[in-house]
mmCIF file of C-alpha atoms in Angstrom:
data_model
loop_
_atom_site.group_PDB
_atom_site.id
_atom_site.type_symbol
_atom_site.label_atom_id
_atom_site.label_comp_id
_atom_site.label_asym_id
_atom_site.label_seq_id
_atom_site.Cartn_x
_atom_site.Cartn_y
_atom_site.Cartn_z
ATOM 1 C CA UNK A 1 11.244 -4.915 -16.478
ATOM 2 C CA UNK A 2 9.014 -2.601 -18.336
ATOM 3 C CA UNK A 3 6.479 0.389 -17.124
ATOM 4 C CA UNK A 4 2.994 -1.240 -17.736
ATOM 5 C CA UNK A 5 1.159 -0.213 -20.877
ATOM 6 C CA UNK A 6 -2.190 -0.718 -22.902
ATOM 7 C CA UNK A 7 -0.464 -3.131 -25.229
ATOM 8 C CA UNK A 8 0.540 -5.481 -21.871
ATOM 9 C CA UNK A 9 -3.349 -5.598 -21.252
ATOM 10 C CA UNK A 10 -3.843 -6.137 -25.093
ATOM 11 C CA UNK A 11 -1.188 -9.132 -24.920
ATOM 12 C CA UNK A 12 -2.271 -10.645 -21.563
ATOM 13 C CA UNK A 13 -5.993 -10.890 -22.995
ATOM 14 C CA UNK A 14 -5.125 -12.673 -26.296
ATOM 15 C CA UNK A 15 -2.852 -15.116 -24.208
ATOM 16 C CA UNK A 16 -6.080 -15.981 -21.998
ATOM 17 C CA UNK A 17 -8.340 -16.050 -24.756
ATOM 18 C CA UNK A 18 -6.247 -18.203 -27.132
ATOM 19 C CA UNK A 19 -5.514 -20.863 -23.952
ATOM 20 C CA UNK A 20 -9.250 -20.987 -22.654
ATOM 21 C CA UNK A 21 -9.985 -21.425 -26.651
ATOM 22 C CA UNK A 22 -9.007 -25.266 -26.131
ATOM 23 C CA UNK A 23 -11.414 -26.016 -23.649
ATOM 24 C CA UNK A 24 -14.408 -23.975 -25.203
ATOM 25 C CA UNK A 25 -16.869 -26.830 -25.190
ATOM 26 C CA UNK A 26 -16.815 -28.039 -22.493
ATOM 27 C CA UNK A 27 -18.840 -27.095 -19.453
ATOM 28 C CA UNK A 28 -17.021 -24.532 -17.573
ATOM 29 C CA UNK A 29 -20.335 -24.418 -15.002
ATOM 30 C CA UNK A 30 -19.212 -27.633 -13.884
ATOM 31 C CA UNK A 31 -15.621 -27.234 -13.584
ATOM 32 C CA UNK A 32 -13.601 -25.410 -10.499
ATOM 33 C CA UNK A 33 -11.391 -22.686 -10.907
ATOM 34 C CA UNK A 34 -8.511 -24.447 -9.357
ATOM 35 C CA UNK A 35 -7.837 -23.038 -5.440
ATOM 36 C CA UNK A 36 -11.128 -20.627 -5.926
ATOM 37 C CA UNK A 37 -14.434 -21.364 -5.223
ATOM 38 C CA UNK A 38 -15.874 -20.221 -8.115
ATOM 39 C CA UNK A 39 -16.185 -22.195 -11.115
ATOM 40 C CA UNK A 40 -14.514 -21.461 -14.410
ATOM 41 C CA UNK A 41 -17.683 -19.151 -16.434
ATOM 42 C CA UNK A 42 -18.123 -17.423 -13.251
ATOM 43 C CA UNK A 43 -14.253 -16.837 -12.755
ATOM 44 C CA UNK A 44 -14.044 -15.599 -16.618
ATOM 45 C CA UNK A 45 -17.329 -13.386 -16.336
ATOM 46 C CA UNK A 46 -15.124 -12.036 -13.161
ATOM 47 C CA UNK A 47 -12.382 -11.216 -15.011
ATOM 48 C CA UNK A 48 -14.627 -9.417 -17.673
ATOM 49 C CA UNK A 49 -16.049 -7.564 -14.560
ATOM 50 C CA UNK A 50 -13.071 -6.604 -13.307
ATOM 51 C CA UNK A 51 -11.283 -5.318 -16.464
ATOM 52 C CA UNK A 52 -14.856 -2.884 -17.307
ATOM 53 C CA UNK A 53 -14.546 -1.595 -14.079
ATOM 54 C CA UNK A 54 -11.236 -0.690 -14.200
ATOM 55 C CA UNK A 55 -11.702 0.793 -17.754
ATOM 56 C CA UNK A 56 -14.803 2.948 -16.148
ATOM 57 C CA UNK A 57 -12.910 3.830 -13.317
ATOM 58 C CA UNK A 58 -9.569 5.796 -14.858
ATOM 59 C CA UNK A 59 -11.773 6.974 -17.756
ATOM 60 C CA UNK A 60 -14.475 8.283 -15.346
ATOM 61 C CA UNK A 61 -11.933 9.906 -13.729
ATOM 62 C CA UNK A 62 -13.413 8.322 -10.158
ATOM 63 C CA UNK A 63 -12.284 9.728 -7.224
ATOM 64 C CA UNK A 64 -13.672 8.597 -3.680
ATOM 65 C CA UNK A 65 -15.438 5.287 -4.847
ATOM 66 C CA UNK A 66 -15.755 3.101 -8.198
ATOM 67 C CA UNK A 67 -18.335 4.436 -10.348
ATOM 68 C CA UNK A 68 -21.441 2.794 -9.612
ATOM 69 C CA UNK A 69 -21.808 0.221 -12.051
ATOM 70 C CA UNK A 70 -20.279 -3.225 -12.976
ATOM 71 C CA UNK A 71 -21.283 -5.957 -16.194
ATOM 72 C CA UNK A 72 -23.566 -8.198 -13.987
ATOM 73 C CA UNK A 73 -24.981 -10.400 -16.734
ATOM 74 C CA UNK A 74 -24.316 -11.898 -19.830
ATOM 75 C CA UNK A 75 -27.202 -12.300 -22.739
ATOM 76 C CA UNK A 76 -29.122 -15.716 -22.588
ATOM 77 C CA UNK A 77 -27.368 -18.351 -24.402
ATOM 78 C CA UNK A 78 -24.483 -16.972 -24.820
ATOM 79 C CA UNK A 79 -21.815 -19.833 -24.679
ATOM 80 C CA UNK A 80 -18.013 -19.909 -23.744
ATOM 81 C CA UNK A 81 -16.996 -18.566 -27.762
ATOM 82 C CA UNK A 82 -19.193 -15.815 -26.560
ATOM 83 C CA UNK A 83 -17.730 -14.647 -22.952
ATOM 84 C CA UNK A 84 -14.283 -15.125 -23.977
ATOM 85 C CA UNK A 85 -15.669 -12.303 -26.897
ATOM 86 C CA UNK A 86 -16.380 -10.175 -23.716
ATOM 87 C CA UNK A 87 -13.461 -10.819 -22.407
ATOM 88 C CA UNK A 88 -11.918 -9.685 -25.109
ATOM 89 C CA UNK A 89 -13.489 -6.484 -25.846
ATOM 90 C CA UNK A 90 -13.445 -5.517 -22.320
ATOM 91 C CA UNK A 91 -10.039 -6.037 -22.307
ATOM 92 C CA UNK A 92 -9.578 -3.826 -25.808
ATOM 93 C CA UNK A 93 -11.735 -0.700 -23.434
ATOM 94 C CA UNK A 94 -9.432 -1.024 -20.369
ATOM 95 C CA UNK A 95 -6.503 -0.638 -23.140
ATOM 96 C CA UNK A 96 -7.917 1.834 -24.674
ATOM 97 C CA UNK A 97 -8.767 3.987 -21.307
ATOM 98 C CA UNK A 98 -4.867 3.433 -20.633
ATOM 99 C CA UNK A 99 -3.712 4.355 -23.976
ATOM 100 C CA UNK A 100 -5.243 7.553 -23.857
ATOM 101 C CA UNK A 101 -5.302 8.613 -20.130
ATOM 102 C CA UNK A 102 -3.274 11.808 -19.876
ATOM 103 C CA UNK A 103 0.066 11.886 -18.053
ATOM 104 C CA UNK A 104 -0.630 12.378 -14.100
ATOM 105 C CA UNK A 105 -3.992 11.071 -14.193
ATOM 106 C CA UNK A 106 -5.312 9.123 -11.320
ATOM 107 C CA UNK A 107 -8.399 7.460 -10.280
ATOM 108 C CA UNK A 108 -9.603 5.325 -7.181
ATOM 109 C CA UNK A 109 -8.939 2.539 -6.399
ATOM 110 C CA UNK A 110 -8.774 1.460 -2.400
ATOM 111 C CA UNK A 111 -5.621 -0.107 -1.980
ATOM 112 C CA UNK A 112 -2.964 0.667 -0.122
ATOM 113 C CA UNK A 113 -3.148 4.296 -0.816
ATOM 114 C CA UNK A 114 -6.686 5.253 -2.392
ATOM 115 C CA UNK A 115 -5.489 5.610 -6.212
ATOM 116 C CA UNK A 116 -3.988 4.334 -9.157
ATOM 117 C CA UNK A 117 -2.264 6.212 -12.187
ATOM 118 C CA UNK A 118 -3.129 4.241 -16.246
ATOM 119 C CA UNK A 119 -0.058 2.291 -15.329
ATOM 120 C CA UNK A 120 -1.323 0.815 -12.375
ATOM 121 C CA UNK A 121 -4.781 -0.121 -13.806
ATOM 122 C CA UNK A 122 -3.278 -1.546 -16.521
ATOM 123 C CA UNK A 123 -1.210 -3.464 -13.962
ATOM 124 C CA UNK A 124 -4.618 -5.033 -11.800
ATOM 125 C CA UNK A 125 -6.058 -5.389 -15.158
ATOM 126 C CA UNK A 126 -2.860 -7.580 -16.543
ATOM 127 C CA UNK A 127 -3.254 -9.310 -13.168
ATOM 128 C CA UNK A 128 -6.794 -10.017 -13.282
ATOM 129 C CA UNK A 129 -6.021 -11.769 -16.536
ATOM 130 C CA UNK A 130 -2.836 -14.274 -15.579
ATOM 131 C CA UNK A 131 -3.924 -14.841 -12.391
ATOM 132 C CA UNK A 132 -7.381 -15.928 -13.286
ATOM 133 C CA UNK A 133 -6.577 -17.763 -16.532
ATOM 134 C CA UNK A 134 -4.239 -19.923 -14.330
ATOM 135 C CA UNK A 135 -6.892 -20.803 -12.220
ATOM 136 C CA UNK A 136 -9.297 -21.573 -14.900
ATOM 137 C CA UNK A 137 -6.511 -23.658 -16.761
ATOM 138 C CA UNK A 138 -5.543 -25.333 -13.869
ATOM 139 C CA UNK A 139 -9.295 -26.861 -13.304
ATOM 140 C CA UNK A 140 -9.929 -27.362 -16.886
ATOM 141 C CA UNK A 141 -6.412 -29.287 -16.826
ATOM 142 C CA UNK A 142 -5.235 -27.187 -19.440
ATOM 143 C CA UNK A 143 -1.454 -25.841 -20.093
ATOM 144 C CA UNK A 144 -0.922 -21.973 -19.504
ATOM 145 C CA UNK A 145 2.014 -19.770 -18.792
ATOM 146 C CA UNK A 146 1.950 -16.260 -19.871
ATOM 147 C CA UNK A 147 5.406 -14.380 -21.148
ATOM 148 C CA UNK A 148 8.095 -14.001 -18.744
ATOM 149 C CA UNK A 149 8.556 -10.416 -19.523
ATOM 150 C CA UNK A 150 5.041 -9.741 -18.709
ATOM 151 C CA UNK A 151 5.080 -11.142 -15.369
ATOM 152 C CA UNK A 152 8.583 -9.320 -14.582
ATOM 153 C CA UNK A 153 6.943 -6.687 -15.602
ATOM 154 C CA UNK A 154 3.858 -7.110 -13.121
ATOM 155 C CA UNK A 155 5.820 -8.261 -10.445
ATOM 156 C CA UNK A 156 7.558 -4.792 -10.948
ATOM 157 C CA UNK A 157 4.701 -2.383 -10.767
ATOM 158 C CA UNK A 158 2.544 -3.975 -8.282
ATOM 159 C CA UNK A 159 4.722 -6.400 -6.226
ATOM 160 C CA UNK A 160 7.472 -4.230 -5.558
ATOM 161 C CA UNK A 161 7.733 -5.790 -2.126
ATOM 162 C CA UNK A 162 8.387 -8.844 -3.325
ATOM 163 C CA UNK A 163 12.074 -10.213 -3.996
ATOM 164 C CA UNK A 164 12.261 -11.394 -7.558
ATOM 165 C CA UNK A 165 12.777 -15.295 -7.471
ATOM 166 C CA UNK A 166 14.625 -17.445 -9.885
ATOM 167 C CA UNK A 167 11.788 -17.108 -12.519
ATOM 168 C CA UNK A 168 9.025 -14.798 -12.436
ATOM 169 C CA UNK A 169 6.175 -16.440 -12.900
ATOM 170 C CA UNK A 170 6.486 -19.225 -10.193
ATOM 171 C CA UNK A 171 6.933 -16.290 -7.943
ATOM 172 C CA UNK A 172 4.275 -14.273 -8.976
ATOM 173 C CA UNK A 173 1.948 -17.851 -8.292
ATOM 174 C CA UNK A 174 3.684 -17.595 -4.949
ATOM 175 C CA UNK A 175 3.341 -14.277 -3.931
ATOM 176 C CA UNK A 176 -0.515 -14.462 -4.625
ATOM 177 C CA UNK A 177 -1.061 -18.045 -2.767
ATOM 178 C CA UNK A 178 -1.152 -19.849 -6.039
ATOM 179 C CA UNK A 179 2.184 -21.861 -5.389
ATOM 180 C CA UNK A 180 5.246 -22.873 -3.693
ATOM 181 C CA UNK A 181 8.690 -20.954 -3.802
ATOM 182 C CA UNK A 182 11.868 -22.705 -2.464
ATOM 183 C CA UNK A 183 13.230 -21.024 0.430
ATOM 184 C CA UNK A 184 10.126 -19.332 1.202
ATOM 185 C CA UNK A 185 7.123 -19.740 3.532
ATOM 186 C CA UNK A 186 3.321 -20.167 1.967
ATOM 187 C CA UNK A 187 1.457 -17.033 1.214
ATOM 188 C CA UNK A 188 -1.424 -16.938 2.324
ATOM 189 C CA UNK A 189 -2.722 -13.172 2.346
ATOM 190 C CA UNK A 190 -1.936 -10.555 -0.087
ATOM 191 C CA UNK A 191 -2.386 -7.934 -1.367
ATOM 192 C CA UNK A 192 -1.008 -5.398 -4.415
ATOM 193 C CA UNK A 193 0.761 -2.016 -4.091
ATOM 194 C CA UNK A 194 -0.007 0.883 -6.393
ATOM 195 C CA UNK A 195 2.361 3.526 -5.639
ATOM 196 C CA UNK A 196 1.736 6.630 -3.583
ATOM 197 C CA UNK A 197 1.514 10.083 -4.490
ATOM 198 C CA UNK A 198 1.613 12.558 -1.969
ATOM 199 C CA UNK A 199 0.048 15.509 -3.159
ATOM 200 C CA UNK A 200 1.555 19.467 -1.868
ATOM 201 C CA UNK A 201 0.656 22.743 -2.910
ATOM 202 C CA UNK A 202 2.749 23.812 -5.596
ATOM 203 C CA UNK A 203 4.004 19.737 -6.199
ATOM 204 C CA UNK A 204 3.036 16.076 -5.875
ATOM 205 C CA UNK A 205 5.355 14.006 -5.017
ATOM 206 C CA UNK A 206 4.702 10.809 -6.936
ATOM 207 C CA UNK A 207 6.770 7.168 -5.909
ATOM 208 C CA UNK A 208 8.893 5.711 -8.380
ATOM 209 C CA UNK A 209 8.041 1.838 -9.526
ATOM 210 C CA UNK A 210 10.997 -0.064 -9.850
ATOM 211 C CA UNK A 211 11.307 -0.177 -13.619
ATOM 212 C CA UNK A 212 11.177 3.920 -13.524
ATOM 213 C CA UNK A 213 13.903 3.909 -11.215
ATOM 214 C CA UNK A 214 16.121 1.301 -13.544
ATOM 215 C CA UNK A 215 15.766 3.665 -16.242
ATOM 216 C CA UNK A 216 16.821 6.663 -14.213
ATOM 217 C CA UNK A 217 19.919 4.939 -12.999
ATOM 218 C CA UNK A 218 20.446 4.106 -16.033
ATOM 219 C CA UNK A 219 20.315 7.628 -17.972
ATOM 220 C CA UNK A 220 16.991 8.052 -18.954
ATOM 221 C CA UNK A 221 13.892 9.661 -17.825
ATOM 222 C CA UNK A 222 11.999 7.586 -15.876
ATOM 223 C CA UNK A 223 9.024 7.709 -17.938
ATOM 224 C CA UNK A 224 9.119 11.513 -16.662
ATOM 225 C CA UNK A 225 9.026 14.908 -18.763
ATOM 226 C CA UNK A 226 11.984 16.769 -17.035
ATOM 227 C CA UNK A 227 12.756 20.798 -16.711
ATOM 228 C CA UNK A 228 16.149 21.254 -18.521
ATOM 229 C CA UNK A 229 18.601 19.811 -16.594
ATOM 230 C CA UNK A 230 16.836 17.362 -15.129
ATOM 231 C CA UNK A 231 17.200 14.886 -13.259
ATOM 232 C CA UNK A 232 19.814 15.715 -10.838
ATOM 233 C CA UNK A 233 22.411 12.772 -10.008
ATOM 234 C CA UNK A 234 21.503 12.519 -6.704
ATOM 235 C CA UNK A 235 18.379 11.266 -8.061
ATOM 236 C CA UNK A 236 19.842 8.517 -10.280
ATOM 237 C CA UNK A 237 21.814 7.932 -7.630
ATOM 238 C CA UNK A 238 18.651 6.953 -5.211
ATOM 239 C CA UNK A 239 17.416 5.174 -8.076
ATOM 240 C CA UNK A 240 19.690 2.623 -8.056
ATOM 241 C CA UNK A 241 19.743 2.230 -4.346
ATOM 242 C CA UNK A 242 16.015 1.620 -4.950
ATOM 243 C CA UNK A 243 16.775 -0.444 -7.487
ATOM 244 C CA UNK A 244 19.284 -2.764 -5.165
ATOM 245 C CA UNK A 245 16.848 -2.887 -2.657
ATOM 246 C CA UNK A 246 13.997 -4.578 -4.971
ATOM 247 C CA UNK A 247 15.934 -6.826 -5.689
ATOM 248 C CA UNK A 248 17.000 -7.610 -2.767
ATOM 249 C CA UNK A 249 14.222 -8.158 -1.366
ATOM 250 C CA UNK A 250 14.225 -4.892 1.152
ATOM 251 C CA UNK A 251 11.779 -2.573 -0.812
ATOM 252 C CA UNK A 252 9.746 -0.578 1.164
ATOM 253 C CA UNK A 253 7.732 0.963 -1.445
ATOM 254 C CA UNK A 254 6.460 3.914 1.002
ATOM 255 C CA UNK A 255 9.990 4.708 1.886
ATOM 256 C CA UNK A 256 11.168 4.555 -1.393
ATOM 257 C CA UNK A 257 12.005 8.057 -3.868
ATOM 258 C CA UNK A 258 9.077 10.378 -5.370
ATOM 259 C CA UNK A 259 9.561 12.372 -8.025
ATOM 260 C CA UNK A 260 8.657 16.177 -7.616
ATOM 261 C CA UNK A 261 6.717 17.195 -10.328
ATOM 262 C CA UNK A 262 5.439 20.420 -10.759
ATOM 263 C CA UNK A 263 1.456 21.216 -10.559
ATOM 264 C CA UNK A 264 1.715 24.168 -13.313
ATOM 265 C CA UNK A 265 3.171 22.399 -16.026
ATOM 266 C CA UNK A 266 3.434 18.756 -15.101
ATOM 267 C CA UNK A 267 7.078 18.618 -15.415
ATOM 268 C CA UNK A 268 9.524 17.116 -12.757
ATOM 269 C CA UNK A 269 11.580 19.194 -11.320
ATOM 270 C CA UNK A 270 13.822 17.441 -8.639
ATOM 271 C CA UNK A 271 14.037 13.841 -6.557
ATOM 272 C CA UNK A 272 13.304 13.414 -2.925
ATOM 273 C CA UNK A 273 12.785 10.350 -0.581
ATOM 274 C CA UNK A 274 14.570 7.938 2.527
ATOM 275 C CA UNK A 275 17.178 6.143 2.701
ATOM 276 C CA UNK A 276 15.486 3.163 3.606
ATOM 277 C CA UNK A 277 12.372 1.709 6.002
ATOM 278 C CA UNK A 278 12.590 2.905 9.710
ATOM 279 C CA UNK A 279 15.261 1.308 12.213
ATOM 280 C CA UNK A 280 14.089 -0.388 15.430
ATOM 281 C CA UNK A 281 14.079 3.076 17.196
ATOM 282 C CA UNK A 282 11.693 4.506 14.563
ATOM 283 C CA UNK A 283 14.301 6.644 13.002
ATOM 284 C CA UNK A 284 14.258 7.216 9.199
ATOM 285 C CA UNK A 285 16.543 9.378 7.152
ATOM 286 C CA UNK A 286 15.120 11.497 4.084
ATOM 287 C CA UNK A 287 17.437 12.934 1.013
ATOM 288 C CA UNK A 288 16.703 15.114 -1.701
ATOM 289 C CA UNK A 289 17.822 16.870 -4.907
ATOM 290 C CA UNK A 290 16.285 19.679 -7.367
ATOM 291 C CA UNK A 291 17.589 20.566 -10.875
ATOM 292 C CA UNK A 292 19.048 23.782 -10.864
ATOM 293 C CA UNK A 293 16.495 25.120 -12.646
ATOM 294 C CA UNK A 294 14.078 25.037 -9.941
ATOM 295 C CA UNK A 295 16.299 25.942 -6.991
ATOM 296 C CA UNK A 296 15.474 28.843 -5.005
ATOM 297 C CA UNK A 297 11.348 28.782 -5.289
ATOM 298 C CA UNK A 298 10.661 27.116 -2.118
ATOM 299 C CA UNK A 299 9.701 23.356 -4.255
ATOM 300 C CA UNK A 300 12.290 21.853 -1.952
ATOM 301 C CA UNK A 301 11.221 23.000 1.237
ATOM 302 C CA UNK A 302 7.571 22.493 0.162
ATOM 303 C CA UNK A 303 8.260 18.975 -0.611
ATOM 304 C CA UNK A 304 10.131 17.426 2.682
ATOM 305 C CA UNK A 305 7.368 19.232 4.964
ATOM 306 C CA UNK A 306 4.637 16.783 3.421
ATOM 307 C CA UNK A 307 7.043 14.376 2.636
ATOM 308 C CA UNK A 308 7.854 14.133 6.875
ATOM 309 C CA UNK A 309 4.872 15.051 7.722
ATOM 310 C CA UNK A 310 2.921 11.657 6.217
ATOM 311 C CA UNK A 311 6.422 10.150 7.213
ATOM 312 C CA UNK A 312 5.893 11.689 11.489
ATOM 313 C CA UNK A 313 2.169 10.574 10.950
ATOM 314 C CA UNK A 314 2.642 6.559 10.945
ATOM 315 C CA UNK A 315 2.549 4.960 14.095
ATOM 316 C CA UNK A 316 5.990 3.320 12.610
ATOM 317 C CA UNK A 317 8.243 6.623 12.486
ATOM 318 C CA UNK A 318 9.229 8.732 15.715
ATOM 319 C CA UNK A 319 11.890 10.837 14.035
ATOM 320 C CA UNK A 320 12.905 11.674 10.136
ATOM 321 C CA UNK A 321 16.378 13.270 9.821
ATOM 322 C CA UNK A 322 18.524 14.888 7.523
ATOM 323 C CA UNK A 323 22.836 15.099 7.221
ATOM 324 C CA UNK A 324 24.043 17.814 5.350
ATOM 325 C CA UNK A 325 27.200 19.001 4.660
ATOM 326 C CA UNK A 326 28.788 21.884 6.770
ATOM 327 C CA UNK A 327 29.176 23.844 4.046
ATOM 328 C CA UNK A 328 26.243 23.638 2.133
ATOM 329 C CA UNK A 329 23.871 26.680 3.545
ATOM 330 C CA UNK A 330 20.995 25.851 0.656
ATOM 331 C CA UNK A 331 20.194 22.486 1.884
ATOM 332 C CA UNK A 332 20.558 23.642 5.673
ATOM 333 C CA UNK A 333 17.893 26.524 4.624
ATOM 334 C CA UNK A 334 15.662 23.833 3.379
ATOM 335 C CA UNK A 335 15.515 21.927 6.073
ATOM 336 C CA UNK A 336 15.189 24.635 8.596
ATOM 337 C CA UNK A 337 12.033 25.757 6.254
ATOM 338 C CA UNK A 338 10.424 22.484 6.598
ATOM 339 C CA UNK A 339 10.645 22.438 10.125
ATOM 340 C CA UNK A 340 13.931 20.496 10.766
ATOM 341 C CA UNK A 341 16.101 21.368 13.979
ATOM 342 C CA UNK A 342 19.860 21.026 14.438
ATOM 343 C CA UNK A 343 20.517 17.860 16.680
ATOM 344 C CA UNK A 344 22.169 18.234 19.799
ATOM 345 C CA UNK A 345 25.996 16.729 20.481
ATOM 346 C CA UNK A 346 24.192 14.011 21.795
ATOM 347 C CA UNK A 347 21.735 13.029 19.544
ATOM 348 C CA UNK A 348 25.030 13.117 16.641
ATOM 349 C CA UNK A 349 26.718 10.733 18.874
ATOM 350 C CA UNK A 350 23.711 8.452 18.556
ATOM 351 C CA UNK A 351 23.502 8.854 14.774
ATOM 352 C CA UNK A 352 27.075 8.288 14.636
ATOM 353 C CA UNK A 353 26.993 5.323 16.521
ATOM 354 C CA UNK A 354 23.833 3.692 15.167
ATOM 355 C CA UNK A 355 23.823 4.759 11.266
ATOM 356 C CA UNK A 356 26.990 6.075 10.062
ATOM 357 C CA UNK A 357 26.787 9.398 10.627
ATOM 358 C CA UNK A 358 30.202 10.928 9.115
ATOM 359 C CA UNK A 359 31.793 13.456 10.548
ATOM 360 C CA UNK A 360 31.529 16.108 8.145
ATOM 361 C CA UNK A 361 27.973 16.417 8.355
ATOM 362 C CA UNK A 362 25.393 17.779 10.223
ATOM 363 C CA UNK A 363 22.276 16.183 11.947
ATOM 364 C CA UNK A 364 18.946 17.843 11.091
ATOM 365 C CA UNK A 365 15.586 16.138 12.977
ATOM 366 C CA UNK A 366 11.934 16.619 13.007
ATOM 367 C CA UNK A 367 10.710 14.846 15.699
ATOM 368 C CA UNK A 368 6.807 13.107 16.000
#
């Protein structure tokens, strides 16, 4: 897997255009869009919709709605040649808004969390494209399958709920109602996930993708510009626990790790984020790391009270805790900061019992 770029919206576009090329005389008014109810020039002037819009959108900068406009009509006469032409230079302006769409730069779009970064518009726009060219293919009774690395890719960014199957484009049909997966039951409501950024005073805290964390576990960056230092190795660490969990099929990409990077300079400087979804008793456990660089300013303390503060907020968490070793005073002071108490004997027992807790560590809560 891959972070999503312009030249994935570049390649998914000349993949559509050059399969839809060997059906461009016939009459695509006529012809079904395989499982949709549109037919196939309505489901291709969609797609051109859709990847405008999503050029306008991160290039307008939008913030609380799409920017009020859309490509509603094509010229009269033009033929099939002619909208896959508008496919394709649609396609090159959504590449070309992600291409040069500075680092940290979000826009709106409405789900799950109210924004997308140029990754994850490139993403829906890469989506729009397979998804749609399959069901055009598939009523024009035409071959199509786009490149597996692609759709790993995809299926990376914006499914990251979804346990990879045996091949990833059967599962991406799957996972968006198109198909059948062994083992599996039908799909038959979805929806994307763009991650979420939780924004703080002096920090956001954005969530890693799946292919970000893979490349922190792995040594590198995470597609992240890094204070010297950086990252810590608790944060690789959570990366390839996040990592795991994709691919098992546990993801919870809410409860997954953020990066904290820094509002003055755009740089990350540290790793927070849980330990997994909640348990059956609403309980959730939060971690966190900053490069020494940044310790000492507060960014820590800053971070976990937003961080378990959207966390106390769902109807889905009743307490977010904390163990931390006896003997390290820093990370008890950051907890304590962010509102944190010490547990009682009692509630240690509990943690003990239920999730581990070891002995040589403390119990830190904030309650709902």
């Amino acid at each position: 897997m891959r972070p999503m770029s312009g030249d994935d919206v570049t390649e998914a576009v000349a993949g559509c255009t050059a399969a839809l090329r060997a059906a461009v005389d016939r009459d695509w008014k006529a012809v079904r869009a395989g499982r949709l109810e549109w037919d196939c020039h309505a489901t291709a002037v969609h797609v051109a919709d859709d990847l405008i819009a999503y050029a306008g959108n991160l290039a307008g900068r939008a913030q609380d709605a799409y920017v009020p406009f859309e490509l509603t009509f094509l010229d009269e006469g033009t033929g099939n040649a002619g909208l896959l032409h508008v496919v394709e230079t649609t396609g090159a302006l959504l590449a070309a808004a992600v291409r040069t769409a500075p680092p940290g730069v979000r826009a709106f779009h409405p789900y799950p969390f109210r924004s997308a970064d140029a990754q994850g518009f490139a993403a829906m726009g890469v989506a729009e494209v397979l998804l749609h060219t399959h069901d055009m293919a598939e009523g024009l009774g035409i071959g199509y399958e786009p490149p597996a690395e692609l759709v790993t890719s995809l299926l990376a960014c914006l499914f990251p709920h979804v346990q990879p199957g045996p091949a990833p484009w059967p599962t991406l049909l799957w996972a968006t109602g198109r198909g059948e997966l062994p083992g599996r039951a039908p799909v038959t409501e979805w929806r994307w996930n763009n991650n979420l950024v939780i924004p703080a005073e002096r920090i956001t805290l954005t969530g890693l993708r799946p292919a970000a964390a893979r490349d922190l576990s792995l040594g590198g960056d995470g597609g992240l510009d890094w204070i010297e230092g950086g990252p810590y190795e608790g944060t690789r660490a959570a990366s390839g626990s996040l990592v795991k969990a994709y691919e098992a099929g546990v993801h919870r990409p809410e409860f997954g790790v953020f990066a904290l990077v820094r509002h003055e300079d755009g740089r990350a400087v540290g790793g927070m984020g849980f330990h997994g979804a909640p348990d059956e008793h609403g309980w959730v456990e939060v971690g966190y790391d900053l490069v020494e660089g940044a310790r000492g300013q507060g960014y820590a303390s800053e971070a976990l009270r937003v961080l378990t503060d959207w966390a106390l907020a769902r109807d889905d968490v009743e307490m977010v805790f904390a163990t931390i070793e006896h003997a390290n005073a820093a990370s008890q002071r950051v907890a304590s900061r962010a509102g944190f108490t010490r547990a009682t004997v009692e509630e240690e027992r509990r943690a003990h019992d239920e999730h581990g807790l070891d002995d040589g560590l403390q119990l830190y809560i904030r309650r709902a």
